mmCIF file of C-alpha atoms in Angstrom:
data_model
loop_
_atom_site.group_PDB
_atom_site.id
_atom_site.type_symbol
_atom_site.label_atom_id
_atom_site.label_comp_id
_atom_site.label_asym_id
_atom_site.label_seq_id
_atom_site.Cartn_x
_atom_site.Cartn_y
_atom_site.Cartn_z
ATOM 1 C CA UNK A 6 0.120 0.160 0.003
ATOM 2 C CA UNK A 7 2.419 3.221 -1.126
ATOM 3 C CA UNK A 8 -0.296 5.861 -0.419
ATOM 4 C CA UNK A 9 -0.809 9.156 1.840
ATOM 5 C CA UNK A 10 -1.620 8.828 4.700
ATOM 6 C CA UNK A 11 -4.249 12.008 6.844
ATOM 7 C CA UNK A 12 -4.232 11.014 10.516
ATOM 8 C CA UNK A 13 -7.300 12.902 11.949
ATOM 9 C CA UNK A 14 -5.641 14.093 15.398
ATOM 10 C CA UNK A 15 -7.893 15.037 18.063
ATOM 11 C CA UNK A 16 -6.427 18.753 18.289
ATOM 12 C CA UNK A 17 -8.663 22.058 16.686
ATOM 13 C CA UNK A 18 -9.460 20.433 14.154
ATOM 14 C CA UNK A 19 -10.499 22.590 10.951
ATOM 15 C CA UNK A 20 -13.717 20.886 8.972
ATOM 16 C CA UNK A 21 -12.948 21.981 5.186
ATOM 17 C CA UNK A 22 -8.739 22.121 5.801
ATOM 18 C CA UNK A 23 -9.884 18.472 6.798
ATOM 19 C CA UNK A 24 -12.992 17.936 3.447
ATOM 20 C CA UNK A 25 -9.925 19.395 0.827
ATOM 21 C CA UNK A 26 -6.991 17.180 2.130
ATOM 22 C CA UNK A 27 -8.600 14.522 1.617
ATOM 23 C CA UNK A 28 -10.635 15.252 -1.577
ATOM 24 C CA UNK A 29 -7.244 15.824 -3.509
ATOM 25 C CA UNK A 30 -5.790 12.356 -2.133
ATOM 26 C CA UNK A 31 -6.400 9.453 -4.283
ATOM 27 C CA UNK A 32 -7.315 6.613 -2.526
ATOM 28 C CA UNK A 33 -6.001 7.579 1.282
ATOM 29 C CA UNK A 34 -5.645 5.863 3.787
ATOM 30 C CA UNK A 35 -7.744 7.705 6.831
ATOM 31 C CA UNK A 36 -6.379 7.301 9.878
ATOM 32 C CA UNK A 37 -8.818 8.856 12.913
ATOM 33 C CA UNK A 38 -6.885 9.440 16.610
ATOM 34 C CA UNK A 39 -9.215 9.678 20.014
ATOM 35 C CA UNK A 40 -11.185 13.003 19.417
ATOM 36 C CA UNK A 41 -10.772 12.965 16.005
ATOM 37 C CA UNK A 42 -12.495 10.435 15.470
ATOM 38 C CA UNK A 43 -15.601 11.936 16.715
ATOM 39 C CA UNK A 44 -15.143 14.841 13.807
ATOM 40 C CA UNK A 45 -15.306 11.608 11.076
ATOM 41 C CA UNK A 46 -18.084 10.390 13.020
ATOM 42 C CA UNK A 47 -20.603 13.469 12.638
ATOM 43 C CA UNK A 48 -19.410 14.038 8.742
ATOM 44 C CA UNK A 49 -20.052 9.761 7.734
ATOM 45 C CA UNK A 50 -16.570 9.786 6.876
ATOM 46 C CA UNK A 51 -15.113 5.996 6.627
ATOM 47 C CA UNK A 52 -11.602 6.175 7.701
ATOM 48 C CA UNK A 53 -9.549 2.788 7.584
ATOM 49 C CA UNK A 54 -8.469 2.264 10.635
ATOM 50 C CA UNK A 55 -8.813 4.339 14.385
ATOM 51 C CA UNK A 56 -6.549 4.852 16.988
ATOM 52 C CA UNK A 57 -6.371 6.059 20.555
ATOM 53 C CA UNK A 58 -7.554 5.129 23.808
ATOM 54 C CA UNK A 59 -10.833 7.131 23.131
ATOM 55 C CA UNK A 60 -11.270 8.660 26.504
ATOM 56 C CA UNK A 61 -12.380 11.553 25.047
ATOM 57 C CA UNK A 62 -15.472 10.205 22.963
ATOM 58 C CA UNK A 63 -19.045 9.075 23.919
ATOM 59 C CA UNK A 64 -19.382 5.552 24.002
ATOM 60 C CA UNK A 65 -21.832 5.183 21.271
ATOM 61 C CA UNK A 66 -19.745 6.873 18.389
ATOM 62 C CA UNK A 67 -16.992 3.752 19.529
ATOM 63 C CA UNK A 68 -19.581 0.616 19.452
ATOM 64 C CA UNK A 69 -21.110 2.662 16.218
ATOM 65 C CA UNK A 70 -17.168 1.755 14.549
ATOM 66 C CA UNK A 71 -16.821 -1.824 16.559
ATOM 67 C CA UNK A 72 -20.176 -3.402 15.619
ATOM 68 C CA UNK A 73 -21.459 -1.826 12.879
ATOM 69 C CA UNK A 74 -19.117 -0.950 10.234
ATOM 70 C CA UNK A 75 -15.726 -2.486 9.231
ATOM 71 C CA UNK A 76 -13.219 -0.258 10.466
ATOM 72 C CA UNK A 77 -9.591 -1.919 12.256
ATOM 73 C CA UNK A 78 -10.234 -0.146 15.378
ATOM 74 C CA UNK A 79 -7.063 -0.419 16.902
ATOM 75 C CA UNK A 80 -7.042 0.328 21.113
ATOM 76 C CA UNK A 81 -4.696 0.886 23.851
ATOM 77 C CA UNK A 82 -4.000 2.639 26.917
ATOM 78 C CA UNK A 83 -1.510 5.973 26.343
ATOM 79 C CA UNK A 84 1.398 6.431 28.476
ATOM 80 C CA UNK A 85 2.708 10.388 27.103
ATOM 81 C CA UNK A 86 1.298 13.183 25.659
ATOM 82 C CA UNK A 87 0.890 12.644 21.735
ATOM 83 C CA UNK A 88 1.063 8.528 22.130
ATOM 84 C CA UNK A 89 -2.269 8.230 19.864
ATOM 85 C CA UNK A 90 -0.791 10.302 17.480
ATOM 86 C CA UNK A 91 2.843 8.620 17.461
ATOM 87 C CA UNK A 92 0.838 5.299 17.175
ATOM 88 C CA UNK A 93 -1.172 6.592 14.137
ATOM 89 C CA UNK A 94 2.552 7.647 12.466
ATOM 90 C CA UNK A 95 3.826 4.325 13.145
ATOM 91 C CA UNK A 96 0.303 2.364 12.016
ATOM 92 C CA UNK A 97 0.590 4.593 8.970
ATOM 93 C CA UNK A 98 4.360 3.304 8.345
ATOM 94 C CA UNK A 99 3.115 -0.084 8.757
ATOM 95 C CA UNK A 100 1.305 0.417 5.807
ATOM 96 C CA UNK A 101 3.216 1.682 3.860
ATOM 97 C CA UNK A 102 1.835 4.930 3.363
ATOM 98 C CA UNK A 103 4.713 6.889 1.435
ATOM 99 C CA UNK A 104 3.799 9.943 2.811
ATOM 100 C CA UNK A 105 1.649 11.630 5.497
ATOM 101 C CA UNK A 106 -0.261 14.456 6.086
ATOM 102 C CA UNK A 107 -1.037 15.368 10.671
ATOM 103 C CA UNK A 108 -4.803 17.813 10.692
ATOM 104 C CA UNK A 109 -5.549 18.856 13.918
ATOM 105 C CA UNK A 110 -2.368 18.296 15.934
ATOM 106 C CA UNK A 111 -1.879 21.797 16.199
ATOM 107 C CA UNK A 112 -4.389 22.202 18.892
ATOM 108 C CA UNK A 113 -4.043 24.721 21.739
ATOM 109 C CA UNK A 114 -1.571 24.082 23.556
ATOM 110 C CA UNK A 115 2.025 24.486 22.490
ATOM 111 C CA UNK A 116 3.323 21.243 24.805
ATOM 112 C CA UNK A 117 0.511 18.624 22.108
ATOM 113 C CA UNK A 118 2.799 20.343 19.837
ATOM 114 C CA UNK A 119 6.106 19.949 19.890
ATOM 115 C CA UNK A 120 4.963 16.587 21.850
ATOM 116 C CA UNK A 121 4.243 15.868 17.767
ATOM 117 C CA UNK A 122 6.634 17.945 15.883
ATOM 118 C CA UNK A 123 8.557 15.017 18.079
ATOM 119 C CA UNK A 124 6.585 12.192 16.779
ATOM 120 C CA UNK A 125 7.553 14.171 13.292
ATOM 121 C CA UNK A 126 11.470 12.508 13.783
ATOM 122 C CA UNK A 127 9.814 8.680 13.779
ATOM 123 C CA UNK A 128 8.575 9.230 9.824
ATOM 124 C CA UNK A 129 11.634 11.760 9.151
ATOM 125 C CA UNK A 130 14.418 8.994 10.301
ATOM 126 C CA UNK A 131 12.415 6.506 8.726
ATOM 127 C CA UNK A 132 12.457 9.023 4.839
ATOM 128 C CA UNK A 133 8.899 9.202 4.470
ATOM 129 C CA UNK A 134 7.758 12.509 4.069
ATOM 130 C CA UNK A 135 5.150 14.241 7.140
ATOM 131 C CA UNK A 136 3.548 17.694 7.871
ATOM 132 C CA UNK A 137 1.719 18.714 10.390
ATOM 133 C CA UNK A 138 -0.995 21.267 8.919
ATOM 134 C CA UNK A 139 -3.473 23.775 9.933
ATOM 135 C CA UNK A 140 -4.720 26.193 7.482
ATOM 136 C CA UNK A 141 -1.782 29.503 8.710
ATOM 137 C CA UNK A 142 0.924 26.766 9.054
ATOM 138 C CA UNK A 143 2.902 23.699 7.312
ATOM 139 C CA UNK A 144 4.971 21.938 9.405
ATOM 140 C CA UNK A 145 7.956 19.496 8.677
ATOM 141 C CA UNK A 146 11.284 18.462 9.523
ATOM 142 C CA UNK A 147 14.598 19.185 7.304
ATOM 143 C CA UNK A 148 17.951 17.158 7.398
ATOM 144 C CA UNK A 149 21.180 18.391 5.278
ATOM 145 C CA UNK A 150 20.433 21.010 2.027
ATOM 146 C CA UNK A 151 16.131 21.584 1.434
ATOM 147 C CA UNK A 152 15.992 23.965 -1.744
ATOM 148 C CA UNK A 153 12.249 25.726 -1.194
ATOM 149 C CA UNK A 154 10.821 26.731 -4.547
ATOM 150 C CA UNK A 155 8.672 29.406 -4.326
ATOM 151 C CA UNK A 156 6.332 28.536 -6.515
ATOM 152 C CA UNK A 157 5.036 25.114 -4.400
ATOM 153 C CA UNK A 158 5.437 27.412 -1.329
ATOM 154 C CA UNK A 159 3.190 26.825 1.483
ATOM 155 C CA UNK A 160 3.104 30.864 2.184
ATOM 156 C CA UNK A 161 5.601 33.805 1.453
ATOM 157 C CA UNK A 162 7.109 33.712 5.141
ATOM 158 C CA UNK A 163 8.982 30.342 6.932
ATOM 159 C CA UNK A 164 11.019 30.080 10.431
ATOM 160 C CA UNK A 165 13.904 27.650 11.457
ATOM 161 C CA UNK A 166 14.299 25.915 14.272
ATOM 162 C CA UNK A 167 16.881 23.287 15.602
ATOM 163 C CA UNK A 168 14.752 20.396 17.322
ATOM 164 C CA UNK A 169 16.593 19.396 20.477
ATOM 165 C CA UNK A 170 20.544 20.692 19.618
ATOM 166 C CA UNK A 171 22.294 23.691 18.883
ATOM 167 C CA UNK A 172 23.453 22.814 14.327
ATOM 168 C CA UNK A 173 26.639 24.258 13.177
ATOM 169 C CA UNK A 174 27.547 25.664 10.237
ATOM 170 C CA UNK A 175 23.891 26.613 9.435
ATOM 171 C CA UNK A 176 22.690 28.680 5.721
ATOM 172 C CA UNK A 177 20.232 30.508 4.271
ATOM 173 C CA UNK A 178 20.277 31.728 0.573
ATOM 174 C CA UNK A 179 17.737 33.418 -1.151
ATOM 175 C CA UNK A 180 15.734 34.506 1.659
ATOM 176 C CA UNK A 181 15.355 37.805 3.118
ATOM 177 C CA UNK A 182 17.526 37.630 6.290
ATOM 178 C CA UNK A 183 20.490 35.485 4.743
ATOM 179 C CA UNK A 184 22.754 33.486 7.171
ATOM 180 C CA UNK A 185 25.580 32.167 6.492
ATOM 181 C CA UNK A 186 28.037 29.463 8.744
ATOM 182 C CA UNK A 187 25.784 30.598 11.498
ATOM 183 C CA UNK A 188 24.825 28.442 14.938
ATOM 184 C CA UNK A 189 21.863 27.677 15.299
ATOM 185 C CA UNK A 190 19.889 27.830 18.998
ATOM 186 C CA UNK A 191 16.962 27.329 20.540
ATOM 187 C CA UNK A 192 14.967 30.896 20.241
ATOM 188 C CA UNK A 193 17.044 31.842 18.398
ATOM 189 C CA UNK A 194 15.381 35.547 16.781
ATOM 190 C CA UNK A 195 17.639 35.302 13.140
ATOM 191 C CA UNK A 196 15.839 32.389 11.830
ATOM 192 C CA UNK A 197 12.040 33.983 12.652
ATOM 193 C CA UNK A 198 10.102 35.163 10.305
ATOM 194 C CA UNK A 199 12.226 34.956 7.393
ATOM 195 C CA UNK A 200 10.435 35.279 3.625
ATOM 196 C CA UNK A 201 11.698 34.427 0.445
ATOM 197 C CA UNK A 202 13.677 37.111 -1.763
ATOM 198 C CA UNK A 203 14.139 35.294 -4.797
ATOM 199 C CA UNK A 204 12.409 32.538 -6.770
ATOM 200 C CA UNK A 205 14.340 29.358 -4.788
ATOM 201 C CA UNK A 206 16.057 29.248 -0.771
ATOM 202 C CA UNK A 207 18.725 26.764 -0.166
ATOM 203 C CA UNK A 208 18.930 25.737 3.611
ATOM 204 C CA UNK A 209 22.057 23.906 4.555
ATOM 205 C CA UNK A 210 24.223 22.316 6.981
ATOM 206 C CA UNK A 211 25.596 19.679 8.177
ATOM 207 C CA UNK A 212 24.277 17.012 10.842
ATOM 208 C CA UNK A 213 21.293 17.313 13.029
ATOM 209 C CA UNK A 214 17.348 17.970 12.466
ATOM 210 C CA UNK A 215 15.924 21.324 11.829
ATOM 211 C CA UNK A 216 12.008 22.624 12.230
ATOM 212 C CA UNK A 217 11.143 23.941 8.848
ATOM 213 C CA UNK A 218 7.733 25.960 9.750
ATOM 214 C CA UNK A 219 5.933 27.240 6.744
ATOM 215 C CA UNK A 220 3.224 30.447 7.243
ATOM 216 C CA UNK A 221 0.271 31.558 4.672
ATOM 217 C CA UNK A 222 0.622 35.432 6.798
ATOM 218 C CA UNK A 223 3.213 37.589 8.642
ATOM 219 C CA UNK A 224 0.580 38.254 11.538
#
């Protein structure tokens, strides 16, 4: 099964974005995660799998999927924040999905967002393209050299942050605020709210993993 996984997580859900994302996929593998299952149930969107501890769902919804559909239900007891999204990501990898879109994972709590961003390391290390998406942001991880074409960009603006460690020899070329041989550290103000200056931005560095957040609006 080499296809796209659309993971509907349990955070803040933007209904139009979910429907648009599913509609753009050919035969997507839809995985509902805990509270995200409620959205799928209300809109009668049939997922391929549902996962989570389901403590935020009504018993009616859980019984519906268990007793009235052929949807595969993966119930488990979470041991840490975002473990339900992590289980969904691992499931998608096992199923052979070549890319993933995670919706609802930005939420309203920074600790949950951070946990979900860390979950992106799982597909990243497996060589799978995975993004967390909401109407204003697209978040992914990059390593080594990355080319961003303005015509393919999510928005005019982007920010980069190191994931858990200092990055040395960091370069950005083609941006409004270029950097050369920079030491990229957490909360580095030089790397926040950059934007395209040329048709292509090139980011390169040696070692480590960087969070790339593309933003539709500068606000």
